[in-house]
XYZ file of C-alpha atoms in Angstrom:
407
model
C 0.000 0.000 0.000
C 0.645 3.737 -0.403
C 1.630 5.600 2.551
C 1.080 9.350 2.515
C 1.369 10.767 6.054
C 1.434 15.114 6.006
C 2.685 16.504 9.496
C 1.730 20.005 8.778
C 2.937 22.869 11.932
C 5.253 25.882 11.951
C 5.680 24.881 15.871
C 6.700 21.002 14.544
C 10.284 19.870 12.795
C 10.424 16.513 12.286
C 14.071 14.923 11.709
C 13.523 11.648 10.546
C 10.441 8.816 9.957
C 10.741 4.836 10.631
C 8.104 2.789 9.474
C 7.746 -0.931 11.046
C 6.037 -3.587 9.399
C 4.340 -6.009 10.788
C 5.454 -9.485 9.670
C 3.593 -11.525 12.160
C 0.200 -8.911 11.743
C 0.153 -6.806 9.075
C -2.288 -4.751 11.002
C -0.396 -3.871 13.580
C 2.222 -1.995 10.866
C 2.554 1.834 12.427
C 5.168 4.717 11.602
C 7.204 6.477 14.140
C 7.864 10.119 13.552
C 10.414 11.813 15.303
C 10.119 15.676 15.534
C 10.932 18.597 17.747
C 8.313 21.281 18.988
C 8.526 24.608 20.528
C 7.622 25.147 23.621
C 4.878 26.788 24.607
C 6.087 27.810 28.078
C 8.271 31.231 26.911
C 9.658 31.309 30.563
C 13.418 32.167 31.334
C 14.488 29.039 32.078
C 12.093 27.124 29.769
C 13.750 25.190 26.849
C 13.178 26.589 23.348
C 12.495 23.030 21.974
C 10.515 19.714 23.338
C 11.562 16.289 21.780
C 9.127 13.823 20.692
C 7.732 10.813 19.184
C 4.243 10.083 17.610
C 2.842 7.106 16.148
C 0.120 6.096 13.764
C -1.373 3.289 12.657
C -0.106 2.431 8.532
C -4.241 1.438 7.862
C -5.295 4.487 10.083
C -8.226 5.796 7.392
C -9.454 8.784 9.789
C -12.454 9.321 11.717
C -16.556 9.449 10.715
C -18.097 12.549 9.043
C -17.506 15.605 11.178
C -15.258 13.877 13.483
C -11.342 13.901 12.397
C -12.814 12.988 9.026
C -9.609 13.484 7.376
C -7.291 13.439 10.326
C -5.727 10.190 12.344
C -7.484 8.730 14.603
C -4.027 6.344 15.911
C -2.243 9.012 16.454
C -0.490 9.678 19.769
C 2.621 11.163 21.088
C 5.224 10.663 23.789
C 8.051 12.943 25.070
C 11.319 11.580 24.765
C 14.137 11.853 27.293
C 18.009 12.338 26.994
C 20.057 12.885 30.084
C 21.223 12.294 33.154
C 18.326 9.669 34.799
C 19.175 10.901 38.379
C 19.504 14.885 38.221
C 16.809 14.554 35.038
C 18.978 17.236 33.409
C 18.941 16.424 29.796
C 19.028 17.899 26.287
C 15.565 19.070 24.812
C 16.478 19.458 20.981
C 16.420 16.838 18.580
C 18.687 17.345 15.808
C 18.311 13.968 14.072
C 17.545 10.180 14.142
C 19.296 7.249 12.711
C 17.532 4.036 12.643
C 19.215 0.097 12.834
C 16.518 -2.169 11.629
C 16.580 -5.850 13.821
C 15.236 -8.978 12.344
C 12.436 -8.563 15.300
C 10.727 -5.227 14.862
C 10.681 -4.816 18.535
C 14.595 -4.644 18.778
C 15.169 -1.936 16.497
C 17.217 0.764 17.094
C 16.631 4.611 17.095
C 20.138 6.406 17.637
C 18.620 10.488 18.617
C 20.752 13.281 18.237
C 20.187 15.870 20.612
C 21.827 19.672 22.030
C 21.237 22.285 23.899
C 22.137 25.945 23.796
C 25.221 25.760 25.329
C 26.803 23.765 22.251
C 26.942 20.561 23.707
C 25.209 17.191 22.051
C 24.822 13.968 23.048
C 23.297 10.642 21.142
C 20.660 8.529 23.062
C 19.597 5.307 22.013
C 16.116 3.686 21.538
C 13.825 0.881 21.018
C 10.633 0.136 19.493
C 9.830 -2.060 21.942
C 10.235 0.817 24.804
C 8.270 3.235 22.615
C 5.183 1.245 21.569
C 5.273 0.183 25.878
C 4.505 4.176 26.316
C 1.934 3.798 23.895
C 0.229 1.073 25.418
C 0.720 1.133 29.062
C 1.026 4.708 30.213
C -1.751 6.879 31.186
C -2.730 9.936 29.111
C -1.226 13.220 29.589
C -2.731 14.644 33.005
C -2.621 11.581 34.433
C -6.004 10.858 32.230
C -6.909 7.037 31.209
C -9.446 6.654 28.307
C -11.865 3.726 28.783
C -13.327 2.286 25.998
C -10.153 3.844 23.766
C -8.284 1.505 21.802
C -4.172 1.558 21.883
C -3.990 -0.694 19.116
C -4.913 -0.257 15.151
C -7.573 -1.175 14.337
C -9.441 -2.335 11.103
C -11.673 0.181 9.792
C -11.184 3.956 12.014
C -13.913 5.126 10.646
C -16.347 3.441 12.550
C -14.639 4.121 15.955
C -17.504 5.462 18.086
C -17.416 9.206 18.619
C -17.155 9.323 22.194
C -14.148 7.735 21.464
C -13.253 9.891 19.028
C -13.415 13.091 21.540
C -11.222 11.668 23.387
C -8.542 11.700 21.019
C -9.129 15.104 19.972
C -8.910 15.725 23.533
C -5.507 14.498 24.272
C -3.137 12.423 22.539
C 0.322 12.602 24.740
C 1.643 10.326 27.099
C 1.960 10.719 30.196
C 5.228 9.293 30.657
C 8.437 9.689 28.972
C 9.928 7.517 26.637
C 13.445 6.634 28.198
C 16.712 5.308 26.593
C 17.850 1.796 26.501
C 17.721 0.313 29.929
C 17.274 3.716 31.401
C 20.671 4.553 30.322
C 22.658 7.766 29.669
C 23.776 9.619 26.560
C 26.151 7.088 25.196
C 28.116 10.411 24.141
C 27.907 13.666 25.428
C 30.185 16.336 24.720
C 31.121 19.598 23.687
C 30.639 19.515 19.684
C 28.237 21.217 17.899
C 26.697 18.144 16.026
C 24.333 18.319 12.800
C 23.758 14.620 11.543
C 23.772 11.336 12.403
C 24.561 7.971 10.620
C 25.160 4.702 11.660
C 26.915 1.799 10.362
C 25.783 -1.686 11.949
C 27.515 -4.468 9.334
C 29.919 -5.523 12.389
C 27.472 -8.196 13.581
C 26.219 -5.051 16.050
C 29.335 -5.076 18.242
C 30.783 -2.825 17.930
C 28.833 0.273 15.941
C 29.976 2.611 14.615
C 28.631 5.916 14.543
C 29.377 9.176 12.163
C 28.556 12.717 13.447
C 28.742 15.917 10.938
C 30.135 18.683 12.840
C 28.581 22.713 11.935
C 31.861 22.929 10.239
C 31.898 20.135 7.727
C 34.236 17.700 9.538
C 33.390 14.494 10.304
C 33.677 12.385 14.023
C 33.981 8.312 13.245
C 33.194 6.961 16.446
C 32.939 3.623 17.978
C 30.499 2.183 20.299
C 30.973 -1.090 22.172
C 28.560 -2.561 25.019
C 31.286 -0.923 27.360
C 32.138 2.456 26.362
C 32.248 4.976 23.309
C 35.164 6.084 21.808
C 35.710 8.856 18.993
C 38.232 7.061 16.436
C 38.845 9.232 13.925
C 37.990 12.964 12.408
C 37.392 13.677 8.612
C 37.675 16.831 6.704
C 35.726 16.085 3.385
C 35.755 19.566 2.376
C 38.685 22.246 1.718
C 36.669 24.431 3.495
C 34.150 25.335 5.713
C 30.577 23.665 4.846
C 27.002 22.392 6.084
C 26.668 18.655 5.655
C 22.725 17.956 4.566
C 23.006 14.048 4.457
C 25.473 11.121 5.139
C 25.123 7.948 3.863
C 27.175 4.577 3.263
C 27.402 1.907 1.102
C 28.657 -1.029 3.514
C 30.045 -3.322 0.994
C 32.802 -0.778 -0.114
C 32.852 1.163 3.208
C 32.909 4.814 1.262
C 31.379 7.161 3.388
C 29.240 9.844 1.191
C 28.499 13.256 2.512
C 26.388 15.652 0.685
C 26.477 19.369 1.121
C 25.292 22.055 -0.672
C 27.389 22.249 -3.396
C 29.187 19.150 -3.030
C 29.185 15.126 -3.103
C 31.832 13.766 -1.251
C 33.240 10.279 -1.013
C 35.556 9.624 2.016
C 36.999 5.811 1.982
C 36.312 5.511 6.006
C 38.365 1.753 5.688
C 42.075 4.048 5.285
C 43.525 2.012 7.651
C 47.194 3.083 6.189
C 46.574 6.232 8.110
C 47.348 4.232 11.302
C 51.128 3.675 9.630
C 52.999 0.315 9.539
C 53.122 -0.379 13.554
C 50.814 -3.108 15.062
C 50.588 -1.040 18.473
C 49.557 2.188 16.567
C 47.102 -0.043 14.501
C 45.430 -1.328 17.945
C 45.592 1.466 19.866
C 43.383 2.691 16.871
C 40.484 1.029 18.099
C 38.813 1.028 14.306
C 36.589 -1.587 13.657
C 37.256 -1.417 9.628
C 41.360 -1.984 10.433
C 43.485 -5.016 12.225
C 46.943 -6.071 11.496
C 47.751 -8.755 9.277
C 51.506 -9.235 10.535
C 53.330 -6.466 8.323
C 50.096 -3.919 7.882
C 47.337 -2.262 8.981
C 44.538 -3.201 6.534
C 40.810 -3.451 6.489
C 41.043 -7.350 5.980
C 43.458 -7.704 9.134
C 42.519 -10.005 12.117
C 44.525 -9.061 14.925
C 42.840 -6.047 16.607
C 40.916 -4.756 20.055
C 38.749 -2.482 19.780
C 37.131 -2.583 23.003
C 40.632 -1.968 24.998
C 42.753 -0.773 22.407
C 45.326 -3.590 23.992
C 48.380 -3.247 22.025
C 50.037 -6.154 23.764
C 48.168 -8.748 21.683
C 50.772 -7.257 18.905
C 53.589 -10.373 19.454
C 56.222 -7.689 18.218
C 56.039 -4.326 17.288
C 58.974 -1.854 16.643
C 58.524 1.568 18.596
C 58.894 3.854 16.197
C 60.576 6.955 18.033
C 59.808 10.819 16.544
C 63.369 11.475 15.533
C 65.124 14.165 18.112
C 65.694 17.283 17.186
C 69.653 18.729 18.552
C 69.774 22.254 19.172
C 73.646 23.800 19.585
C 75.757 26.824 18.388
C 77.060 27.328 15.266
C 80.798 26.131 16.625
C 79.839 22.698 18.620
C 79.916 20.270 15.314
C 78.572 16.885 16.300
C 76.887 14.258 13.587
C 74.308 12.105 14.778
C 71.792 10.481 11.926
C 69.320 9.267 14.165
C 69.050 13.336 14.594
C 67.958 16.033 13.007
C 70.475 19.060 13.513
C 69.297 22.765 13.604
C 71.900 25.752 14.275
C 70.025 28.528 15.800
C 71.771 32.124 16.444
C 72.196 33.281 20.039
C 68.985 35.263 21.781
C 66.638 33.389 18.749
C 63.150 32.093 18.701
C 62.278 28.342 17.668
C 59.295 26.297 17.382
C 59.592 22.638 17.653
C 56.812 21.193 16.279
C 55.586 17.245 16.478
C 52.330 16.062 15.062
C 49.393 14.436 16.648
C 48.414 11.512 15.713
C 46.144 10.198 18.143
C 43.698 12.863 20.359
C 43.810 10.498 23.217
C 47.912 10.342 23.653
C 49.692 12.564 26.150
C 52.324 14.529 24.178
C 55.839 15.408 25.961
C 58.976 16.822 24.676
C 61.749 15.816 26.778
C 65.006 17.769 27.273
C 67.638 16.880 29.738
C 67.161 19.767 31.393
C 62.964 19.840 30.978
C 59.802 17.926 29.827
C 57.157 19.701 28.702
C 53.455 18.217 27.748
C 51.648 20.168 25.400
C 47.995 19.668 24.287
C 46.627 16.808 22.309
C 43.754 19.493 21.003
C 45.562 20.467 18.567
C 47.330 19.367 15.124
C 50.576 20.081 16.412
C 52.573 19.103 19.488
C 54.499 22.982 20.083
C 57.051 23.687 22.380
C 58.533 27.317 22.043
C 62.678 28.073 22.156
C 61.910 31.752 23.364
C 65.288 32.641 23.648
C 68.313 30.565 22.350
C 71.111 30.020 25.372
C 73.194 27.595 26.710
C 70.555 26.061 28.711
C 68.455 25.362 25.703
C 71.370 23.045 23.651
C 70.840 19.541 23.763
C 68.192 17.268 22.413
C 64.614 17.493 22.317
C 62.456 14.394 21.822
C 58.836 14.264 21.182
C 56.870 11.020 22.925
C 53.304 10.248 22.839
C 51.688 7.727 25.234
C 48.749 5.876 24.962
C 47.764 3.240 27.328
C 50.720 2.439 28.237
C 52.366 2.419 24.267
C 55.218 5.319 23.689
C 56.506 6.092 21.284
């Protein structure tokens, strides 16, 4: 059949749709909207936007003559929640919805992007199953129960009774709150500005992983095991800055395709050279689409962790050390190859510069006289030479750790 469902409100944004068929009853086949509203409480320390869910039935036909004639008669709504369960602070925008379809209807997944006005976002994740229970069990906004009004579709809405029928033009929200997986948290929460979601399942569900456009264009790979979430990797598919409308993959070839408004990108999100030739860099990568294969890292390699990142599974590896960098005067000659040599005038200014990597290694340089960490934020690993002296000769190495891997 023909589906044609119109959500028509200048106070209403939906973000995404997920119909579910019913194998086992056809009848029972409903779509699940997913939309923001404003609020209608304008008060200072009111939220600007309230996320929910409605549902309605797929055979939903509307009411009798004068009585939602041409509106549904199935529909009802539920509040959804994403925060923390015991302060009940949470996130009140939706942003957007990705869906993982299960072989049982009830086990499908709704991954909801939410944020809030401070610039933070946070994904929580959903399930039919918990949804259609607010539909069915909880009372009606108000506390309210309807006797003699049916939760479930039915065949042929327009001969519902019109007391019935009031009642639905009445009130159609839930009382309760639809809640996250097990009454979970945000499975990420942080301080990015995050515009879409899209999710990549193929891994036999453990782990997932998860891409997020940022409001610049970039994009965050990020896995998610039953134990923790963990941002992998960050993509910049445009030379500058950009609004991604729509991410989608094709799982076969792993190519990651973003859409903006004047561009299609395809990003290869299986690069696992990027992770260089060293099984502990490989592991500590966490990436579901890489392992090592004994001399590489490569999508088809076996050996890999991705829940600990445990690069002692590698049998050997061969630290690869960020060659030092040997700061003297122009009259101390000394030749070293393992070293890169730099002759700097008396009273000048250097920077040393190392890159990063890997976001989630501390960064030192170590001197003999000094070690200095500097900030894994940024691109570059810095350390200044304000002012060239005596005590500033000598070599300067640049180590990373990561779980207990330097290198």
């Amino acid at each position: 059949m023909n589906i044609y469902i119109v959500f028509l409100s200048l106070e209403q944004q939906y973000v995404g749709l997920v119909p579910i068929r019913r194998g086992d009853d056809s009848m029972q086949s409903k779509v699940y909207a997913f939309y923001k509203e404003k609020n209608k409480d304008t008060g200072f320390y009111s939220e600007m936007w309230l996320p929910y869910v409605t549902r309605v039935c797929m055979e939903d036909r509307g009411g009798m003559k004068n009585h939602l004639e041409f509106s549904w008669t199935s529909q009802m709504n539920a509040r959804l929640f994403c925060g923390d369960p015991g302060s009940r602070q949470h996130l009140s925008e939706l942003v957007d919805v990705a869906t993982v379809h299960a072989d049982q209807w009830q086990n499908t997944r709704i991954y909801a992007l939410f944020r809030n006005e401070w610039g933070m976002s946070a994904v929580c994740v959903y399930s039919i199953q918990d949804i259609e229970n607010i539909f069915t069990t909880s009372t009606f906004k108000g506390k309210v129960n309807h006797p003699g009004r049916s939760r479930q579709c039915v065949a042929d809405s327009t001969k519902i009774p019109s007391e019935a029928l009031k009642m639905i033009m009445e009130n159609s929200e839930m009382e309760e709150w639809v809640q996250p997986i097990n009454n979970s948290g945000p499975l990420l929460f942080n301080h990015h500005s995050y515009t879409h979601i899209y999710v990549d399942s193929s891994q036999n569900n453990d782990p997932t992983v998860l891409f997020l456009s940022l409001n610049n264009g970039g994009i965050h790979k990020v896995m998610q095991s039953k134990t923790q979430t963990f941002v992998i990797a960050e993509y910049r598919p445009f030379n500058h800055r950009a609004q991604v409308l729509r991410m989608v993959m094709n799982g076969s070839s792993r190519k990651l395709y973003v859409h903006s408004r004047s561009e299609l990108v395809q990003l290869d999100v299986a690069n696992c050279a990027q992770y260089g030739n060293n099984c502990g860099d490989c592991v500590l990568a966490r990436d579901p689409y890489c392992g090592w294969n004994g001399t590489h890292c490569t999508p088809d390699g076996k050996l890999q962790d991705v829940t600990q990142g445990d690069h002692s599974i590698c049998v050997s590896t061969s630290k690869l050390q960020q060659p030092g960098k040997v700061f003297r005067y122009s009259t101390d000659i000394h030749e070293d190859e393992a070293k890169v040599s730099i002759t700097l005038p008396p009273e000048s200014k250097y920077f040393l510069q190392c890159p990063v990597s890997s976001h989630h290694a501390q960064y030192t340089w170590r001197h003999p006289e000094s070690n200095t960490s500097c900030s894994s934020t940024e691109q570059q690993c810095l350390l200044l030479i304000d002012s060239m002296g005596p005590e500033q000769v000598g070599t300067y190495t640049c180590v990373s750790e990561e779980m207990g891997y330097s290198r």
